[in-house]
Short mmCIF file of C-alpha atoms in Angstrom, two decimals:
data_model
loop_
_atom_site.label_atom_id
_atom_site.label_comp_id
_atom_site.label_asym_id
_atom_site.label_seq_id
_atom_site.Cartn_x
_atom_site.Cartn_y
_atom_site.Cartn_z
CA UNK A 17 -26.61 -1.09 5.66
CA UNK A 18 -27.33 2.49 5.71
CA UNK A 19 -29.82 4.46 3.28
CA UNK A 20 -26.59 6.22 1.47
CA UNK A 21 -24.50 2.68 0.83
CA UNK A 22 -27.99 1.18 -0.84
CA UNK A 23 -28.57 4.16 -2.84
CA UNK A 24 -24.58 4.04 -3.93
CA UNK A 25 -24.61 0.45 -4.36
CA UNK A 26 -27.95 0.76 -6.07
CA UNK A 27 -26.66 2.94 -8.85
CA UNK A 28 -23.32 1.58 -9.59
CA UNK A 29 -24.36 -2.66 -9.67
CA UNK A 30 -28.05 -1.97 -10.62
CA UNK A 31 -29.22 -3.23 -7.32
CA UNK A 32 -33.10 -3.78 -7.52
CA UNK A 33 -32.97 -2.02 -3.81
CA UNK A 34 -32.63 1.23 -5.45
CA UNK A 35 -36.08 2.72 -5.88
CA UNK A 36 -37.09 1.65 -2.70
CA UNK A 37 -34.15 3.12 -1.06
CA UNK A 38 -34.70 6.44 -2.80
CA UNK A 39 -38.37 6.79 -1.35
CA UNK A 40 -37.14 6.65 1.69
CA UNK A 41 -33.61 9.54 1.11
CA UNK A 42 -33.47 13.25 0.89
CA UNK A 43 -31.92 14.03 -2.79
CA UNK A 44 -29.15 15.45 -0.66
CA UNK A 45 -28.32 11.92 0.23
CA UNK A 46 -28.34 10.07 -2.84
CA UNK A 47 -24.55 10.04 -3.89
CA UNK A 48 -23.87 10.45 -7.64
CA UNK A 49 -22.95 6.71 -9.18
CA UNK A 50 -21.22 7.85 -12.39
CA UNK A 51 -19.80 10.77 -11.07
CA UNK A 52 -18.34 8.85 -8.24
CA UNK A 53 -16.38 5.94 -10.78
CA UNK A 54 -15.24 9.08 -13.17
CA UNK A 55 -12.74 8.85 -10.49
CA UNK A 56 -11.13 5.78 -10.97
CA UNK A 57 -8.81 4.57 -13.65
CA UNK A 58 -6.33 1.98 -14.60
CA UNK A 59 -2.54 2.30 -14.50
CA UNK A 60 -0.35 0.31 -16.28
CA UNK A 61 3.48 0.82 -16.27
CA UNK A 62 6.51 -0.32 -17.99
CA UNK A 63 9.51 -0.76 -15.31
CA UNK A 64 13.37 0.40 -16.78
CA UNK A 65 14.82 -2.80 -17.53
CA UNK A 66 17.64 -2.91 -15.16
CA UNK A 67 14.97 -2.43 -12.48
CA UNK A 68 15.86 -3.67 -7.93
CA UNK A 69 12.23 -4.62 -7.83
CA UNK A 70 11.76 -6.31 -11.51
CA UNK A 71 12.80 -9.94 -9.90
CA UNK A 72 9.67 -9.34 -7.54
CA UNK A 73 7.30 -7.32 -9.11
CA UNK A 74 8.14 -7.49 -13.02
CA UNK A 75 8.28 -5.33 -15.89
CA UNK A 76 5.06 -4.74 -16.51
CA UNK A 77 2.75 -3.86 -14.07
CA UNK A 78 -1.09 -2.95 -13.89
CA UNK A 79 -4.02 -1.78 -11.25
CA UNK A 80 -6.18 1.03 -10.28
CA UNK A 81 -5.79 4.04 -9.21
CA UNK A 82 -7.95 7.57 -8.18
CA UNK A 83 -8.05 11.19 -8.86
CA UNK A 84 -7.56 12.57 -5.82
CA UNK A 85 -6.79 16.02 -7.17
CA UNK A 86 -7.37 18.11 -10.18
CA UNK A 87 -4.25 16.12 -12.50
CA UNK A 88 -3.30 14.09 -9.88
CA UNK A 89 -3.68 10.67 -9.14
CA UNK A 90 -3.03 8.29 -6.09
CA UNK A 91 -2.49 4.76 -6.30
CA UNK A 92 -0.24 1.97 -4.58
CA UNK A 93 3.28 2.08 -4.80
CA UNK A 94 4.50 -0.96 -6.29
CA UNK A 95 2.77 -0.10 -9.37
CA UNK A 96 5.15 2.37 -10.00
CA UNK A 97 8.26 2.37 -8.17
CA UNK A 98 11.19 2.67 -11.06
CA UNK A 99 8.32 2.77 -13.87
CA UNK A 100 9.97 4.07 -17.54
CA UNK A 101 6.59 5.43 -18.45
CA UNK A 102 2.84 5.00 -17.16
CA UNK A 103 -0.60 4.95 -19.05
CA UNK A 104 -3.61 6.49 -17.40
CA UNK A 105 -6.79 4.98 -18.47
CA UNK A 106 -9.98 7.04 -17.37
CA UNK A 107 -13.44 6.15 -16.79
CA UNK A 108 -14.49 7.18 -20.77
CA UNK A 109 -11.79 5.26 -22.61
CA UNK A 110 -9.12 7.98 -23.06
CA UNK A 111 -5.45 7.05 -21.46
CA UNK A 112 -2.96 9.69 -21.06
CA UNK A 113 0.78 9.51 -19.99
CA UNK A 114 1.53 10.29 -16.46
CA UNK A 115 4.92 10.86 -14.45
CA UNK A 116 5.69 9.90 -10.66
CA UNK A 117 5.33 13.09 -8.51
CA UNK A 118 5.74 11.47 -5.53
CA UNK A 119 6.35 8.30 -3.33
CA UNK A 120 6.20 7.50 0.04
CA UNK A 121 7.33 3.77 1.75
CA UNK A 122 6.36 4.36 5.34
CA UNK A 123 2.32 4.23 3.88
CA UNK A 124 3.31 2.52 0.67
CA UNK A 125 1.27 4.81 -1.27
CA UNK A 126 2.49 6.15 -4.93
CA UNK A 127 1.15 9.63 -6.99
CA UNK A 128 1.12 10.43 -10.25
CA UNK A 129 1.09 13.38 -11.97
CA UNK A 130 -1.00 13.25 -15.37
CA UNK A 131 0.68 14.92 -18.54
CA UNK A 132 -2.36 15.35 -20.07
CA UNK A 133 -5.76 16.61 -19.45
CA UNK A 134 -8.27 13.55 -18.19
CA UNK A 135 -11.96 13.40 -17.95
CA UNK A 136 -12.78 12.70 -13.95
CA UNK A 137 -14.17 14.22 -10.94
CA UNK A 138 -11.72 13.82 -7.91
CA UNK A 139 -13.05 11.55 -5.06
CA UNK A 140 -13.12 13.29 -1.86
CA UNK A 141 -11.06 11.86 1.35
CA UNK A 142 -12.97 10.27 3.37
CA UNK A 143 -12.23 9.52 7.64
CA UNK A 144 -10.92 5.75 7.63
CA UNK A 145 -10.88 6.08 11.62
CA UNK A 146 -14.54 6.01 11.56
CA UNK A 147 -14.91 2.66 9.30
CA UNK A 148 -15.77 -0.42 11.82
CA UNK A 149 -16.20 -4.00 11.44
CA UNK A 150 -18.84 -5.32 10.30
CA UNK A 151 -19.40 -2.35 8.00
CA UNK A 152 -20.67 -2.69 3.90
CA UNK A 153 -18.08 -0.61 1.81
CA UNK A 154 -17.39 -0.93 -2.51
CA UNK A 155 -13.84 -2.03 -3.94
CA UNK A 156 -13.82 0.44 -6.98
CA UNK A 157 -11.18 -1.40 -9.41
CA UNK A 158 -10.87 -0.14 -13.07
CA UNK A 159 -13.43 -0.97 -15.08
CA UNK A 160 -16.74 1.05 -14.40
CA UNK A 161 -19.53 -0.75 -13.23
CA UNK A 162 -17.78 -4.22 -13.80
CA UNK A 163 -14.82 -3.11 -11.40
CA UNK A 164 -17.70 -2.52 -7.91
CA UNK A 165 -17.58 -5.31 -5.51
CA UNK A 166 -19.95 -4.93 -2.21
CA UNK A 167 -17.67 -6.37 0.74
CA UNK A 168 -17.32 -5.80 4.69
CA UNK A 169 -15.06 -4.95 6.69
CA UNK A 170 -14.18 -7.71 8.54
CA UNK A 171 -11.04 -6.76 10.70
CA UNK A 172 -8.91 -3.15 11.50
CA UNK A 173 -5.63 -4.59 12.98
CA UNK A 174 -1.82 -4.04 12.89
CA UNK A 175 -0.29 -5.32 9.26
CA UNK A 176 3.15 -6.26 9.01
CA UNK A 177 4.87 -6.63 5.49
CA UNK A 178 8.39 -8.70 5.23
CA UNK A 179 9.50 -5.53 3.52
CA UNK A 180 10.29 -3.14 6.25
CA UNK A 181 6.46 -2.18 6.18
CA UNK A 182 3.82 -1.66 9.21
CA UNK A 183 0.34 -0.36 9.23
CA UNK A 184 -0.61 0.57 12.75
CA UNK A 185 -4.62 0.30 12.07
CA UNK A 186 -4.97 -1.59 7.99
CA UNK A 187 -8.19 -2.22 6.87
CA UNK A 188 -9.21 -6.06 5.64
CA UNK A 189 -12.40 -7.10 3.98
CA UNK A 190 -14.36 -10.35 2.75
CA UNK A 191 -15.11 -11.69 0.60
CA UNK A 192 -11.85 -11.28 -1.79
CA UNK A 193 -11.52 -9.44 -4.35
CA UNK A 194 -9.07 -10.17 -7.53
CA UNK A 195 -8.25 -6.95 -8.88
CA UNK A 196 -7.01 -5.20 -5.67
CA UNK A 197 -3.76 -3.36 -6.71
CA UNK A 198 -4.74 -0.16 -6.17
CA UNK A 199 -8.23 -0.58 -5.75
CA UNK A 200 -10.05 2.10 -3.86
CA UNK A 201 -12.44 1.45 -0.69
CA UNK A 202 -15.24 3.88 -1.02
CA UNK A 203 -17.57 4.07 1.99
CA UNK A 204 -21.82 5.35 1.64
CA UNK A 205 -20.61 8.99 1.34
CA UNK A 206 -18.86 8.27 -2.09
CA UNK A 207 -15.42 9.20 -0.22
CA UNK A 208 -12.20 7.45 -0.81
CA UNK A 209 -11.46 5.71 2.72
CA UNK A 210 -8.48 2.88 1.75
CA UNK A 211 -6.18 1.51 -1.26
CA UNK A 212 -5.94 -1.62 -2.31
CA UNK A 213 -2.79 -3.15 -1.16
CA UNK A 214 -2.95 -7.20 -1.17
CA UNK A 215 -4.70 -10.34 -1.17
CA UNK A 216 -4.11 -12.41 2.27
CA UNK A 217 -5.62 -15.58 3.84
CA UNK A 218 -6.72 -14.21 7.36
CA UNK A 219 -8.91 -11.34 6.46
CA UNK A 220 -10.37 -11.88 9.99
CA UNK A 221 -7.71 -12.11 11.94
CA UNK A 222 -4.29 -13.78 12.29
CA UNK A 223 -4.28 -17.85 12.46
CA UNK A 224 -7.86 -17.22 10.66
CA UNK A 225 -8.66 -19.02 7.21
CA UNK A 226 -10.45 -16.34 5.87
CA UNK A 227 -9.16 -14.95 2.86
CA UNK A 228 -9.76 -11.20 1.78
CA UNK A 229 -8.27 -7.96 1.14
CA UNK A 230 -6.25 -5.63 3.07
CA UNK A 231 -6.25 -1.72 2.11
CA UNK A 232 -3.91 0.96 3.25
CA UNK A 233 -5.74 3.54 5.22
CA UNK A 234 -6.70 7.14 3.32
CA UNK A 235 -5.61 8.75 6.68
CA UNK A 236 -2.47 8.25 5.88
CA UNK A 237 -2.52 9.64 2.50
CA UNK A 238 -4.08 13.11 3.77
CA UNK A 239 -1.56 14.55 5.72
CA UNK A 240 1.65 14.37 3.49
CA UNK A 241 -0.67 15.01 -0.26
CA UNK A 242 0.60 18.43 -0.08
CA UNK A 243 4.05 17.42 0.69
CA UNK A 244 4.18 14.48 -2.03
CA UNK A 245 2.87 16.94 -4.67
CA UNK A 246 4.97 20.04 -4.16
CA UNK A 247 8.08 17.77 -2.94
CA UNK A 248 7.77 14.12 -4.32
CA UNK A 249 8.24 13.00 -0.93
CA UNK A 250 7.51 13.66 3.19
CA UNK A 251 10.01 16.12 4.40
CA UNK A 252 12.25 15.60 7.71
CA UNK A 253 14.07 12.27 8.77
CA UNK A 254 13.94 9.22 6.72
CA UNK A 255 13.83 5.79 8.64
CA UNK A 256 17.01 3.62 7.94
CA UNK A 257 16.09 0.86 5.26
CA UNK A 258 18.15 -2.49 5.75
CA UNK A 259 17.27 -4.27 2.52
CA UNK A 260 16.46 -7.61 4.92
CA UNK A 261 12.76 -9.39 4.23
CA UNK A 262 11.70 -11.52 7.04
CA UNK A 263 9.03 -13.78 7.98
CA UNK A 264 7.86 -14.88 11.65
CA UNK A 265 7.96 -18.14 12.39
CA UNK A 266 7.27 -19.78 15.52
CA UNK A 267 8.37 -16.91 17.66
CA UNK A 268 11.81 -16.46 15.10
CA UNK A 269 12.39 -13.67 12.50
CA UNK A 270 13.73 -16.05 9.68
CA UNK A 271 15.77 -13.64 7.11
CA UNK A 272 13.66 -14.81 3.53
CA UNK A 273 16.35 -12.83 1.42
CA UNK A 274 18.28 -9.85 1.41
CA UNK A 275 17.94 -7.18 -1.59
CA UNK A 276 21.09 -7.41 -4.04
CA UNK A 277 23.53 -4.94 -2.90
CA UNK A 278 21.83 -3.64 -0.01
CA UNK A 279 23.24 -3.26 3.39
CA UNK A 280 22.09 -6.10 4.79
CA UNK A 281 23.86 -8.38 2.32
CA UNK A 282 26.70 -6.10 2.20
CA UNK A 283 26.92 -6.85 5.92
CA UNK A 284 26.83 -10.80 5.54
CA UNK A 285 23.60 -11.57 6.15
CA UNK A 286 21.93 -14.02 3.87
CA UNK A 287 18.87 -16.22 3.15
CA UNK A 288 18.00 -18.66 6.30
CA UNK A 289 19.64 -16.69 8.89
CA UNK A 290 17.71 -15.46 11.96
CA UNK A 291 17.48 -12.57 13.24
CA UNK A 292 17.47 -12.55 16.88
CA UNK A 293 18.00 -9.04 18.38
CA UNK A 294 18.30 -5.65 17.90
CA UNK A 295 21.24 -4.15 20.19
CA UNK A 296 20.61 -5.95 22.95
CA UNK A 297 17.10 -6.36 22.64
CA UNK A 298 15.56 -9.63 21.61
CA UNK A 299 13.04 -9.37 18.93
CA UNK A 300 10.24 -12.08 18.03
CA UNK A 301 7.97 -10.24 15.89
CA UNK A 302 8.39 -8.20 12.71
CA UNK A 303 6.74 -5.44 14.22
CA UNK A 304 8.63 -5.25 17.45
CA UNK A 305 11.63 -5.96 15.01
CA UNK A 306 11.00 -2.60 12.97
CA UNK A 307 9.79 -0.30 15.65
CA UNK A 308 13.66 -1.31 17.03
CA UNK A 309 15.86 -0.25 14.20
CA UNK A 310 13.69 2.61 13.55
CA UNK A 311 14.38 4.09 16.94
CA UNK A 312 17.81 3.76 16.66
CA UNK A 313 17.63 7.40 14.11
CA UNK A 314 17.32 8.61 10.66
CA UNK A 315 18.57 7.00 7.68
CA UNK A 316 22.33 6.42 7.65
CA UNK A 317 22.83 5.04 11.33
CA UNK A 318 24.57 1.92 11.99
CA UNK A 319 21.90 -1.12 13.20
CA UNK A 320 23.63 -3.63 15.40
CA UNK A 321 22.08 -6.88 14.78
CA UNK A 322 22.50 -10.06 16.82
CA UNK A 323 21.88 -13.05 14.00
CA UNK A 324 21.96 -17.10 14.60
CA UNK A 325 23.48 -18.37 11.18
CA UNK A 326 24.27 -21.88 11.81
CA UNK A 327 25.04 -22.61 15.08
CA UNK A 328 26.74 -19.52 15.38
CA UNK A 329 25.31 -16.52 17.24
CA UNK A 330 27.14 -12.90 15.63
CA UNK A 331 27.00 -9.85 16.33
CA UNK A 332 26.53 -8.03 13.10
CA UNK A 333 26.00 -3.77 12.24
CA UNK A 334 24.64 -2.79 9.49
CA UNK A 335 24.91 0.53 8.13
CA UNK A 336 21.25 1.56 7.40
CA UNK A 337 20.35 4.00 4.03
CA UNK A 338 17.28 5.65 2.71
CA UNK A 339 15.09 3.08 0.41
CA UNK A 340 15.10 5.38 -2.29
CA UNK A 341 18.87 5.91 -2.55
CA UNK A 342 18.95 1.76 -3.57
CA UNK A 343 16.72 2.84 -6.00
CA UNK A 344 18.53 6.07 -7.09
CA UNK A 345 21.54 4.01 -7.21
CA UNK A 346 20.43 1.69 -10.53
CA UNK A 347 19.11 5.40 -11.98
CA UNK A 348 15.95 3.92 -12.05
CA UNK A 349 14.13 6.19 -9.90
#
């Protein structure tokens, strides 16, 4: 554990390794605890009542999030996708109303844009290419010192989510924490590095029993922050959305359920179907599944499908759409 974690950790969970530590650091070293959680708050939201995600994700929602900017904040998105209003919570007490400035699925990060002014120092963005296994880092939930957990790294892999969602490189750590939803990952320089994302059982690695965390990379945030402030979203092509969630089993994409209304229900497909190809490509893994229908273009292009429901083998297209127009479409978002 390096000298800068210790002196981190030191400060914000009162670790008795802290004076020791401190003999041995420049003062240029020695990260500033409070300074460093002035960053993170809590985020609750209330979710329009007529809501496409309310049957998964409820009404009323609450995590963590960080000031990434001056007024800005960046948590995960399924706090706050087709919130009616959100509470920001800082580090002293205050909360503050806030508004969605932007949104982006393909990282499944969410930012908000505070309506008010809020005490807090933005956390700098750290490099979450350079975080290995093996390596200490703090889960920073809402709560001040309470909210720090000390945890490792214990895997950077591939995620896929049943939701149309893929991480090329997430980051998962043990032991698990229980307040992850937006969480941040803070490494020894007191720089953000990942956001909270889930809970899962094989931290370590697939067919593992080793449950954990897995955080969304802050690479991923850095490049479009500009974009999501000054546009709400990433500019350029959108990839096509099918409103199908999956799950692999045994080599076999088994459909779980399609989203009310979306294409792939409007198309026939249903619950317990299985999805066997894409075009004339067999596909066995949800990765390999998306990676096909997102090379077939931009939002709005027709997905052939070849599905087993039954006994039957069909040929099924589906006519893809942007995520956010399903959204849009309720006036929810």
């Amino acid at each position: 554990m390096t000298i800068r974690l210790l002196l981190l950790l030191a400060a914000l969970a009162a670790l008795p390794l802290a004076a020791a530590a401190q003999d041995k650091a420049s003062p240029e070293a020695k990260p500033d605890a409070d300074e460093t959680l002035s960053a993170i708050v809590r985020v609750k939201t209330k979710i329009v009542p007529n809501a496409r995600s309310a049957a998964t994700l409820g009404l009323q929602r609450e995590g963590s999030g960080v000031l990434v900017r001056d007024g800005y904040v960046a948590t995960i998105g399924y706090l706050v996708i087709e919130a009616e209003s959100i509470e920001i919570s800082g580090a002293d007490g205050k909360s503050v109303p806030a508004a969605l400035a932007g949104y982006d699925h393909a990282s499944g990060f969410g930012l908000l844009k505070l309506l008010a002014p809020l005490a807090g120092k933005p956390l700098p963005l750290g490099d979450s290419s350079a975080l290995a296994e093996r390596e200490p880092v703090m889960i920073a939930s809402y709560g001040g010192r309470d909210g720090v957990n000390v945890v490792y790294v214990v895997s950077r892999r591939p995620f896929s989510g049943s939701w149309e969602y893929l991480l090329d490189s997430a980051i998962f750590t043990y032991p698990p924490v229980m307040n992850w939803s937006g969480a941040s990952l803070i490494g020894a320089k007191g720089e953000l590095l990942g956001m909270g994302s889930l809970i899962v059982n094989d931290a370590a690695g697939a067919g593992t029993q080793s449950p954990g965390n897995m955080f969304v990379p802050v690479d991923l945030l850095k490049p479009i922050l500009d974009d999501l402030i000054a546009r709400g979203r990433v500019p350029g092509p959108v990839r096509p959305w099918l409103g199908l969630n999956a799950e692999e089993m045994r080599g076999r994409l088994f459909v779980a359920r399609v989203s009310p209304e979306g294409p792939a229900e409007r198309a026939g497909l249903k619950s317990g179907d299985i999805v066997i190809g894409v075009g004339s490509d067999e596909v066995s893994s949800l990765a390999e599944f998306y990676r096909k229908v997102w090379a077939r273009g931009a939002a709005g292009v027709d997905v052939p499908l070849k599905v087993l429901q039954g006994v039957q083998v069909r040929d099924v297209s589906v006519r893809s759409i942007d995520r956010l127009e399903y959204f849009r479409s309720k006036q929810s978002y």
